Tab-separated table of C-alpha atoms in Angstrom:
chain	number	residue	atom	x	y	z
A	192	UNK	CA	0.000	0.000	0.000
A	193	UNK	CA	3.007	2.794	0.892
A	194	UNK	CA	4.468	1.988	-2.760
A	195	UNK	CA	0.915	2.179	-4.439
A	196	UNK	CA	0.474	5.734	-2.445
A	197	UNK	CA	3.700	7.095	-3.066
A	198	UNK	CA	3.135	5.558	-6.877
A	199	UNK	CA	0.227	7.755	-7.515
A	200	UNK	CA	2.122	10.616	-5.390
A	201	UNK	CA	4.965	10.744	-7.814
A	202	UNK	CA	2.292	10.659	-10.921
A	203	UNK	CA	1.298	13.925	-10.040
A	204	UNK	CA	5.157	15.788	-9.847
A	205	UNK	CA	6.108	17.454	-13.112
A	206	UNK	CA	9.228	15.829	-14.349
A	207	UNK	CA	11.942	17.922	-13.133
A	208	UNK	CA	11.488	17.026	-9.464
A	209	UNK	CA	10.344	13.324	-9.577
A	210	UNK	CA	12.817	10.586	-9.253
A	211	UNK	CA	11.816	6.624	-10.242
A	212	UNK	CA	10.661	5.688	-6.891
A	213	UNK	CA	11.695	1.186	-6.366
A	214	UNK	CA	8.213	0.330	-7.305
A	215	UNK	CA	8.940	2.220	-10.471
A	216	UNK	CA	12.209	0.831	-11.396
A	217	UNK	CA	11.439	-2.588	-10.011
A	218	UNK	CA	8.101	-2.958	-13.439
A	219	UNK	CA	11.123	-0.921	-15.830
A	220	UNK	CA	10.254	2.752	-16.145
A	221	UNK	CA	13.332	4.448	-16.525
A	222	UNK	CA	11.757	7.773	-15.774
A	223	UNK	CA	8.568	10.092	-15.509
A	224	UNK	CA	8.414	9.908	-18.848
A	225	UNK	CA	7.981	5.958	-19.768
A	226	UNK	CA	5.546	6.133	-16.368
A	227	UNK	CA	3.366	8.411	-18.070
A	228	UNK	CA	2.949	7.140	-21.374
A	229	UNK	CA	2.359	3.674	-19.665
A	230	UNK	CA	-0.448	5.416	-17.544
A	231	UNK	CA	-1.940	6.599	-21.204
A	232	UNK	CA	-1.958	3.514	-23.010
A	233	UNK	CA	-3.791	1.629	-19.751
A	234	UNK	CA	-6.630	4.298	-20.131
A	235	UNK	CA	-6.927	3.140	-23.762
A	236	UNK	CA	-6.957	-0.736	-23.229
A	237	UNK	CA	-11.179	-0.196	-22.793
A	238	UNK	CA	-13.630	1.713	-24.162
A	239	UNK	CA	-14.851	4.311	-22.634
A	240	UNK	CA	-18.404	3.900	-21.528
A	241	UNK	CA	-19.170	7.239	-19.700
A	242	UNK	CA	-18.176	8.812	-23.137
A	243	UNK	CA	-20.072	6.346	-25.160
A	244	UNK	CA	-23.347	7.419	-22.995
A	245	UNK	CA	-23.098	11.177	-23.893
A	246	UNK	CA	-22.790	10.119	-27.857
A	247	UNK	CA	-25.514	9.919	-30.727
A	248	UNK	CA	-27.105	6.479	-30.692
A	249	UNK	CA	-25.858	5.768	-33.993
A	250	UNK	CA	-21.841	6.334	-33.128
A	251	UNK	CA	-22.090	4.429	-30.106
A	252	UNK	CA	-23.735	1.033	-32.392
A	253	UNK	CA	-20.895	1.311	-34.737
A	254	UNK	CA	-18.488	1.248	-31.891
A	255	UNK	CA	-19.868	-1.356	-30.400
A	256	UNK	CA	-20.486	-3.367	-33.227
A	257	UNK	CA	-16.753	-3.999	-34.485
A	258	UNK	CA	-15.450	-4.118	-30.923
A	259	UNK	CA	-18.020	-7.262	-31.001
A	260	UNK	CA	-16.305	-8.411	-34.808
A	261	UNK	CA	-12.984	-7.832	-33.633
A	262	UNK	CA	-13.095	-9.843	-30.282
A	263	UNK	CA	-14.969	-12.560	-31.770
A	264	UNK	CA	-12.984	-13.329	-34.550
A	265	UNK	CA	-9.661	-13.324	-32.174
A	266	UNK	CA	-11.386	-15.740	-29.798
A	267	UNK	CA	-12.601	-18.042	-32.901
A	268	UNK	CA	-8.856	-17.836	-33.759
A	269	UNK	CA	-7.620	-21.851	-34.110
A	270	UNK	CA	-4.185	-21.481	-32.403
A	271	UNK	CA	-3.117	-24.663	-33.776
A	272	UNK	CA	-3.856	-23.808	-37.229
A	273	UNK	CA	-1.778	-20.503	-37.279
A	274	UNK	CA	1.111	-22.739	-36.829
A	275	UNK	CA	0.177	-25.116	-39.416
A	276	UNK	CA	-0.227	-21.806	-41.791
A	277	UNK	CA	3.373	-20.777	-41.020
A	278	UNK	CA	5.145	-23.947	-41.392
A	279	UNK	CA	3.150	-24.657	-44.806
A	280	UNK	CA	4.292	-20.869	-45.972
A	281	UNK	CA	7.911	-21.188	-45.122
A	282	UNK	CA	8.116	-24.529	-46.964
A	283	UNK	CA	6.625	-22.975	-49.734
A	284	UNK	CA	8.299	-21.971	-52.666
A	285	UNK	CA	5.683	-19.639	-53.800
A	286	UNK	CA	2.645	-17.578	-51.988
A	287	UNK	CA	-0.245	-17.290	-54.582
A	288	UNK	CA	-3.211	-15.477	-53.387
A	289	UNK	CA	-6.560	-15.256	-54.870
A	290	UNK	CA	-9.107	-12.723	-53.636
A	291	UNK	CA	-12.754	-10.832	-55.286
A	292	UNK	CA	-14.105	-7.533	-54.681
A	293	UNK	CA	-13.427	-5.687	-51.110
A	294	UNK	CA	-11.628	-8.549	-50.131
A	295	UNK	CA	-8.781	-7.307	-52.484
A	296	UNK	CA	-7.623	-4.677	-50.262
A	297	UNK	CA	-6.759	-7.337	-47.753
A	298	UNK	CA	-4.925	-9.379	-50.207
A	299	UNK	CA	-2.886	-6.598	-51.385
A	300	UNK	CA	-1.446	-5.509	-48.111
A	301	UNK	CA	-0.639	-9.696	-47.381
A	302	UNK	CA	1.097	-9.569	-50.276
A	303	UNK	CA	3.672	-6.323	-49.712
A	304	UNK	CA	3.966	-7.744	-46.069
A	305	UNK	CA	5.081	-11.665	-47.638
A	306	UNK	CA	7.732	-9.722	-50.039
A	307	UNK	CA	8.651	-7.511	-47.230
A	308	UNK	CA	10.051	-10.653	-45.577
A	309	UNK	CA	11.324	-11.828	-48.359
A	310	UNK	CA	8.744	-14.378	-49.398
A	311	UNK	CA	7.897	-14.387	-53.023
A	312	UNK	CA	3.725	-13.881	-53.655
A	313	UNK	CA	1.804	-12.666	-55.878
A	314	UNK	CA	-1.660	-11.793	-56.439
A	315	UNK	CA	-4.472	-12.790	-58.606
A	316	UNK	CA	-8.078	-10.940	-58.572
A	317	UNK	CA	-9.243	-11.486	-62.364
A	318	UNK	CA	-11.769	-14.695	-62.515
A	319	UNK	CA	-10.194	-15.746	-65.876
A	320	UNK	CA	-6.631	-15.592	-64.343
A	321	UNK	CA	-7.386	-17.138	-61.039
A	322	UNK	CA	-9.576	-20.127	-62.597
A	323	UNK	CA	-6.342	-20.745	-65.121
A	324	UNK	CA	-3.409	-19.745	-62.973
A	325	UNK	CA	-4.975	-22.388	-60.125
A	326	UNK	CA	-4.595	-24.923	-62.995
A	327	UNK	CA	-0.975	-24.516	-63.495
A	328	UNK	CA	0.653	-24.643	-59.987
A	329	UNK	CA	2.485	-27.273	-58.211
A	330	UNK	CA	2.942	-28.765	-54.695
A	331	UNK	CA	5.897	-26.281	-53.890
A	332	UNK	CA	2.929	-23.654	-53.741
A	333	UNK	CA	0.760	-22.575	-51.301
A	334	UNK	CA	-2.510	-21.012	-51.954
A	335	UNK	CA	-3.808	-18.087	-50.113
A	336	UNK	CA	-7.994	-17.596	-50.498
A	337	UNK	CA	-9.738	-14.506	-48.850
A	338	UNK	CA	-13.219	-14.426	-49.272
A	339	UNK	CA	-15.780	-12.862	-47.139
A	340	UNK	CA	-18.524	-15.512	-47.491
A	341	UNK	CA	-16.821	-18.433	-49.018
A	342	UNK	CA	-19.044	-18.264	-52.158
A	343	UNK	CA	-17.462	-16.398	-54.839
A	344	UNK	CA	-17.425	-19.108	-57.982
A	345	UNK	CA	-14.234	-18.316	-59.450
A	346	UNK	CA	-12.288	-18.891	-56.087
A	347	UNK	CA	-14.520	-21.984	-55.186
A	348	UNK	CA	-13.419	-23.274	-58.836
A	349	UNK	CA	-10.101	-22.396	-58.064
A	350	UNK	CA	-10.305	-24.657	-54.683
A	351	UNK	CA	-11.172	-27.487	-56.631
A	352	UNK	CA	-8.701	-26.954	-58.774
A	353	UNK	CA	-6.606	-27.080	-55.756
A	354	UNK	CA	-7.877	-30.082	-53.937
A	355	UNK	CA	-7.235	-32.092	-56.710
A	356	UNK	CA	-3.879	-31.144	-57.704
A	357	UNK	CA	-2.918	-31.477	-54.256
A	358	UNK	CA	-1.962	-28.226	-53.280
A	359	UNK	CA	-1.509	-27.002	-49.868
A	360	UNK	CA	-4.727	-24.084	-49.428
A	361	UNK	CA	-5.015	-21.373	-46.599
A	362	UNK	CA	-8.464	-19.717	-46.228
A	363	UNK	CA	-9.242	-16.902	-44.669
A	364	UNK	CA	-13.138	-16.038	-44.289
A	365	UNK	CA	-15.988	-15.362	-41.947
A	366	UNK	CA	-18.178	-18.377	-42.988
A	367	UNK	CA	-17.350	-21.474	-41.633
A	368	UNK	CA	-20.075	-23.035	-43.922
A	369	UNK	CA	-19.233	-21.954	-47.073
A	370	UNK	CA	-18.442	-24.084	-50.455
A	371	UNK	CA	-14.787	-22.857	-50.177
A	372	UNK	CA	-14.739	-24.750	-46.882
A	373	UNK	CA	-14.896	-27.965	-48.532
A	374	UNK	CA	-11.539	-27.898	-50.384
A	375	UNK	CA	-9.379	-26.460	-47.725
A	376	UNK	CA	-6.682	-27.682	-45.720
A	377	UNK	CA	-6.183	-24.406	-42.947
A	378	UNK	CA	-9.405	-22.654	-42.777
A	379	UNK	CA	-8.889	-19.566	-40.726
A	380	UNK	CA	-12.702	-18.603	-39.661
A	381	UNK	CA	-13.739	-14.700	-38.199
A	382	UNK	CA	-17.058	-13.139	-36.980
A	383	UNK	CA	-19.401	-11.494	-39.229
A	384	UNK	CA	-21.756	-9.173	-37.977
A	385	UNK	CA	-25.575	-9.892	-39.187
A	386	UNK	CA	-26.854	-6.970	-41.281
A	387	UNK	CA	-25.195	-4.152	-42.960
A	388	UNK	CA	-25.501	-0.551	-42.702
A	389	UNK	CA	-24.980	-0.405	-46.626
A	390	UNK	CA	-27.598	-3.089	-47.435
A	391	UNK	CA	-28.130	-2.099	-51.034
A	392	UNK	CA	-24.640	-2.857	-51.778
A	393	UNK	CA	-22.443	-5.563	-51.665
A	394	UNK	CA	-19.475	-3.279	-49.640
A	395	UNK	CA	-19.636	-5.366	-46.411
A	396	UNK	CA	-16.833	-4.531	-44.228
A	397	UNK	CA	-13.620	-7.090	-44.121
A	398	UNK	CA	-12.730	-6.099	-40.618
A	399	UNK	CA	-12.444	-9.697	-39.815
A	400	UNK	CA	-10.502	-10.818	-42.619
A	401	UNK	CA	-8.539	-7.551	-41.775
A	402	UNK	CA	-7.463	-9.200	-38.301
A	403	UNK	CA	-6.736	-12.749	-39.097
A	404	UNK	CA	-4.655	-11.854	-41.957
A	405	UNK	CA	-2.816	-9.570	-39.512
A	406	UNK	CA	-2.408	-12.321	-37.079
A	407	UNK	CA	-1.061	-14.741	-39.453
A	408	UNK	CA	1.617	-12.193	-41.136
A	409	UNK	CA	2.754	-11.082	-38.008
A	410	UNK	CA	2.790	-14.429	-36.683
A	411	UNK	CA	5.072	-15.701	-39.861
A	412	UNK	CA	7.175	-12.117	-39.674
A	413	UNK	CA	8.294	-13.103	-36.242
A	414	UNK	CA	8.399	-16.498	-36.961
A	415	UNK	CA	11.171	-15.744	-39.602
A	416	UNK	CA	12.689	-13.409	-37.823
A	417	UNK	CA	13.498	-15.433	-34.769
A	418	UNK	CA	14.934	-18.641	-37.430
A	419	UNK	CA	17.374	-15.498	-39.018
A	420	UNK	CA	18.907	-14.850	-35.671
A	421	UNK	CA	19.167	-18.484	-34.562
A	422	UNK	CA	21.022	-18.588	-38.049
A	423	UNK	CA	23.574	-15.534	-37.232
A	424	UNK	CA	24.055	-16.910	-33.695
């Protein structure tokens, strides 16, 4: 209790006079500083509900609602299967990713990130060029799919094409039921909200293809880093 009360004591002296107290130094602040950006971060780690209250109706349901997306799909998360995706992506010779629509924009950043590591990938979003370049690949490939709902013909035609070659197949979507499901060997699965706030359009948002794909790069970007400094050591 003395360290909590001088903790809190010392939070409130401007930075010329405070000194690290030992409770400081002891969790690694090195100064007032580092203890005051750590105090910031903690009051962003939830939302805030008193501001929430005093908001339009409207903002506060959109806040909500991909807070809900974002936590679901992380807790639907197969841990097991993120490992199976890296070791089938460093054996690979090749990263080939097929993607439709909105779902694009998430294949395009997995893509720069894969050849920012060093991993050659490319990407295919034509329906002519993904049905005939899923034709002509090999077992040294691995095949990325991201597709919202799992339904898009040209990439379900492209699984099959897949399946029966033999080639190793990642998927990232937020159906579990879908037809792409079927010819997959690492499915990785998110939460989709019900409804849509654009419901005359076909513009639903890919927030959780958005954070699996982040999970799985930065999984494989660490995963690569840590084998190039077990090679220099």
């Amino acid at each position: 209790m003395a360290n909590s009360s001088y903790c809190q004591a010392c939070s409130g002296l401007s930075p010329p006079s405070y000194r690290p107290c030992r409770a400081h130094q002891k969790k690694g602040y090195e100064g007032f500083t580092a203890f005051k950006h750590h105090l910031k971060e903690m009051s962003y780690n939830d939302i805030n509900f008193s501001a929430l209250d005093k908001v339009d109706q409207g903002i506060r349901t959109a806040i909500l609602k991909n807070e809900y997306e974002v936590n679901r799909t992380i807790n639907m998360i197969e841990l097991g299967n993120i490992e199976d995706a890296i070791q089938r992506i460093k054996a690979a010779k090749r990263v080939i990713i097929f993607a439709r629509g909105f779902s694009e924009m998430t294949a395009q950043e997995m893509m720069v990130k894969f050849q920012l590591t060093g991993k050659y990938c490319e990407l295919h979003a034509d329906p002519e060029i993904i049905k005939t370049r899923s034709r002509k690949l090999t077992k040294d490939d691995i095949v990325i799919f991201i597709s919202l709902n799992g339904e898009t013909k040209e990439l379900v035609t492209a699984a099959e094409n897949c399946y029966q070659l033999e080639i190793g197949t990642i998927l990232i979507t937020a159906n579990r039921y879908s037809s792409l499901m079927s010819y997959i060997e690492i499915p990785f699965v998110g939460f989709k909200s019900e409804g849509s706030f654009f419901p005359d359009y076909e513009v639903r948002s890919r927030l959780p293809l958005a954070i699996l794909t982040r999970v799985l790069l930065d999984s494989y970007a660490l995963r690569v880093e840590s084998s190039r400094r077990l090679t220099i050591n």
